Tab-separated table of C-alpha atoms in Angstrom:
chain	number	residue	atom	x	y	z
A	7	UNK	CA	53.045	143.780	138.513
A	8	UNK	CA	51.919	140.447	139.837
A	9	UNK	CA	54.608	138.001	140.929
A	10	UNK	CA	54.400	136.034	137.751
A	11	UNK	CA	53.513	138.505	134.995
A	12	UNK	CA	54.977	136.473	132.130
A	13	UNK	CA	52.828	133.475	132.966
A	14	UNK	CA	49.776	135.590	133.531
A	15	UNK	CA	50.202	137.222	130.121
A	16	UNK	CA	50.608	133.834	128.511
A	17	UNK	CA	47.591	132.382	130.295
A	18	UNK	CA	45.433	135.374	129.409
A	19	UNK	CA	46.506	135.179	125.802
A	20	UNK	CA	45.351	131.569	125.713
A	21	UNK	CA	41.826	132.482	126.844
A	22	UNK	CA	40.414	132.652	123.281
A	23	UNK	CA	41.550	129.075	122.773
A	24	UNK	CA	39.550	128.005	125.818
A	25	UNK	CA	36.605	127.125	123.604
A	26	UNK	CA	38.792	124.524	121.947
A	27	UNK	CA	39.521	123.049	125.372
A	28	UNK	CA	35.792	122.553	125.992
A	29	UNK	CA	35.503	120.092	123.125
A	30	UNK	CA	36.164	116.399	123.785
A	31	UNK	CA	38.864	116.373	121.081
A	32	UNK	CA	42.431	116.858	122.354
A	33	UNK	CA	44.003	120.248	121.817
A	34	UNK	CA	46.283	120.416	118.805
A	35	UNK	CA	50.049	120.429	119.035
A	36	UNK	CA	51.774	123.771	118.410
A	37	UNK	CA	52.566	122.747	114.844
A	38	UNK	CA	48.851	122.139	114.200
A	39	UNK	CA	47.772	125.615	115.341
A	40	UNK	CA	46.988	128.080	112.607
A	41	UNK	CA	49.304	131.058	112.184
A	42	UNK	CA	46.512	133.264	113.570
A	43	UNK	CA	46.209	131.092	116.705
A	44	UNK	CA	49.963	131.157	117.240
A	45	UNK	CA	50.031	134.934	116.837
A	46	UNK	CA	47.146	135.254	119.308
A	47	UNK	CA	49.169	133.363	121.896
A	48	UNK	CA	52.479	135.118	121.275
A	49	UNK	CA	51.440	138.753	120.705
A	50	UNK	CA	51.040	139.666	124.407
A	51	UNK	CA	54.388	138.096	125.256
A	52	UNK	CA	56.112	139.859	122.338
A	53	UNK	CA	54.639	143.205	123.380
A	54	UNK	CA	55.658	142.731	126.992
A	55	UNK	CA	59.184	141.684	125.935
A	56	UNK	CA	59.626	144.683	123.636
A	57	UNK	CA	58.408	147.083	126.323
A	58	UNK	CA	60.692	145.636	129.015
A	59	UNK	CA	64.114	146.761	130.173
A	60	UNK	CA	67.081	144.410	129.752
A	61	UNK	CA	66.880	143.555	133.461
A	62	UNK	CA	63.185	142.734	133.171
A	63	UNK	CA	63.845	140.616	130.071
A	64	UNK	CA	66.389	138.575	132.008
A	65	UNK	CA	63.789	138.099	134.751
A	66	UNK	CA	61.210	136.961	132.169
A	67	UNK	CA	63.611	134.367	130.770
A	68	UNK	CA	64.552	133.080	134.214
A	69	UNK	CA	60.894	132.845	135.143
A	70	UNK	CA	60.030	130.964	131.942
A	71	UNK	CA	62.837	128.488	132.610
A	72	UNK	CA	61.633	127.884	136.180
A	73	UNK	CA	58.084	127.339	134.907
A	74	UNK	CA	59.304	124.890	132.261
A	75	UNK	CA	61.024	122.738	134.868
A	76	UNK	CA	58.067	122.639	137.294
A	77	UNK	CA	55.979	119.535	137.789
A	78	UNK	CA	52.233	119.784	137.064
A	79	UNK	CA	51.606	119.895	140.817
A	80	UNK	CA	54.076	122.754	141.278
A	81	UNK	CA	52.434	124.656	138.421
A	82	UNK	CA	49.022	124.155	139.969
A	83	UNK	CA	50.338	125.447	143.299
A	84	UNK	CA	51.884	128.467	141.528
A	85	UNK	CA	48.618	129.255	139.737
A	86	UNK	CA	46.769	129.087	143.054
A	87	UNK	CA	49.309	131.470	144.595
A	88	UNK	CA	48.963	133.904	141.667
A	89	UNK	CA	45.182	133.889	142.074
A	90	UNK	CA	45.459	134.486	145.820
A	91	UNK	CA	47.871	137.390	145.228
A	92	UNK	CA	45.640	138.997	142.603
A	93	UNK	CA	42.606	138.764	144.888
A	94	UNK	CA	44.500	140.146	147.887
A	95	UNK	CA	43.737	143.714	149.024
A	96	UNK	CA	46.677	146.172	148.770
A	97	UNK	CA	47.157	146.321	152.557
A	98	UNK	CA	47.475	142.529	152.757
A	99	UNK	CA	49.949	142.561	149.854
A	100	UNK	CA	52.068	145.111	151.711
A	101	UNK	CA	52.001	142.894	154.781
A	102	UNK	CA	52.917	139.821	152.739
A	103	UNK	CA	55.862	141.629	151.095
A	104	UNK	CA	57.175	142.857	154.442
A	105	UNK	CA	56.785	139.467	156.110
A	106	UNK	CA	58.371	137.610	153.185
A	107	UNK	CA	61.359	139.971	153.067
A	108	UNK	CA	61.832	139.565	156.805
A	109	UNK	CA	61.631	135.760	156.942
A	110	UNK	CA	63.310	134.887	153.645
A	111	UNK	CA	66.909	134.970	154.958
A	112	UNK	CA	66.036	133.216	158.236
A	113	UNK	CA	66.776	129.543	158.922
A	114	UNK	CA	63.713	127.334	158.512
A	115	UNK	CA	63.049	126.951	162.253
A	116	UNK	CA	63.077	130.732	162.751
A	117	UNK	CA	60.858	131.214	159.695
A	118	UNK	CA	58.298	128.798	161.096
A	119	UNK	CA	58.422	130.476	164.502
A	120	UNK	CA	57.906	133.914	162.938
A	121	UNK	CA	54.964	132.647	160.878
A	122	UNK	CA	53.377	131.246	164.028
A	123	UNK	CA	53.860	134.606	165.796
A	124	UNK	CA	52.354	136.339	162.741
A	125	UNK	CA	49.285	134.095	162.776
A	126	UNK	CA	48.757	134.861	166.461
A	127	UNK	CA	48.892	138.670	165.919
A	128	UNK	CA	45.797	140.819	165.765
A	129	UNK	CA	45.268	142.971	162.650
A	130	UNK	CA	46.470	146.002	164.628
A	131	UNK	CA	49.617	144.202	165.731
A	132	UNK	CA	50.327	143.117	162.152
A	133	UNK	CA	49.916	146.693	160.931
A	134	UNK	CA	52.315	147.947	163.620
A	135	UNK	CA	54.817	145.199	162.756
A	136	UNK	CA	54.746	146.151	159.058
A	137	UNK	CA	55.265	149.811	159.938
A	138	UNK	CA	58.300	148.798	162.010
A	139	UNK	CA	59.564	146.392	159.304
A	140	UNK	CA	58.541	147.888	155.930
A	141	UNK	CA	59.339	146.021	152.732
A	142	UNK	CA	62.377	147.415	150.943
A	143	UNK	CA	61.131	146.135	147.592
A	144	UNK	CA	58.608	148.727	146.389
A	145	UNK	CA	55.248	147.450	145.159
A	146	UNK	CA	55.315	146.674	141.451
A	147	UNK	CA	52.920	148.531	139.218
A	148	UNK	CA	50.599	146.654	136.885
């Protein structure tokens, strides 16, 4: 699963409404959408919710709340990160998971130093580092 599956599902569900966004008229408020348009937007989220475990549902709610409180700039940055993650080859994702898990608990100065060391590593050195420091969090399935 991508890092932000709830948002991705919501964004993908909105794709059929993209034609409306192409027109110069402003998009309607939620209340002005037809029942069919509302259902089109909500169906993927409802299906994902119903198919999720209680733990996953809690994660979806927490994620939605974080998204709601983000500024437009933060949302844009998050969308860019989601796109980068989706386009990343599996080996690079594994490296990113391992590196993130390793540096997350470190103080900021140590995190920056580790990132600089990482950038200076060759692909072979990075592979060896990941083998020595594998991510504990297993890759999520789509």
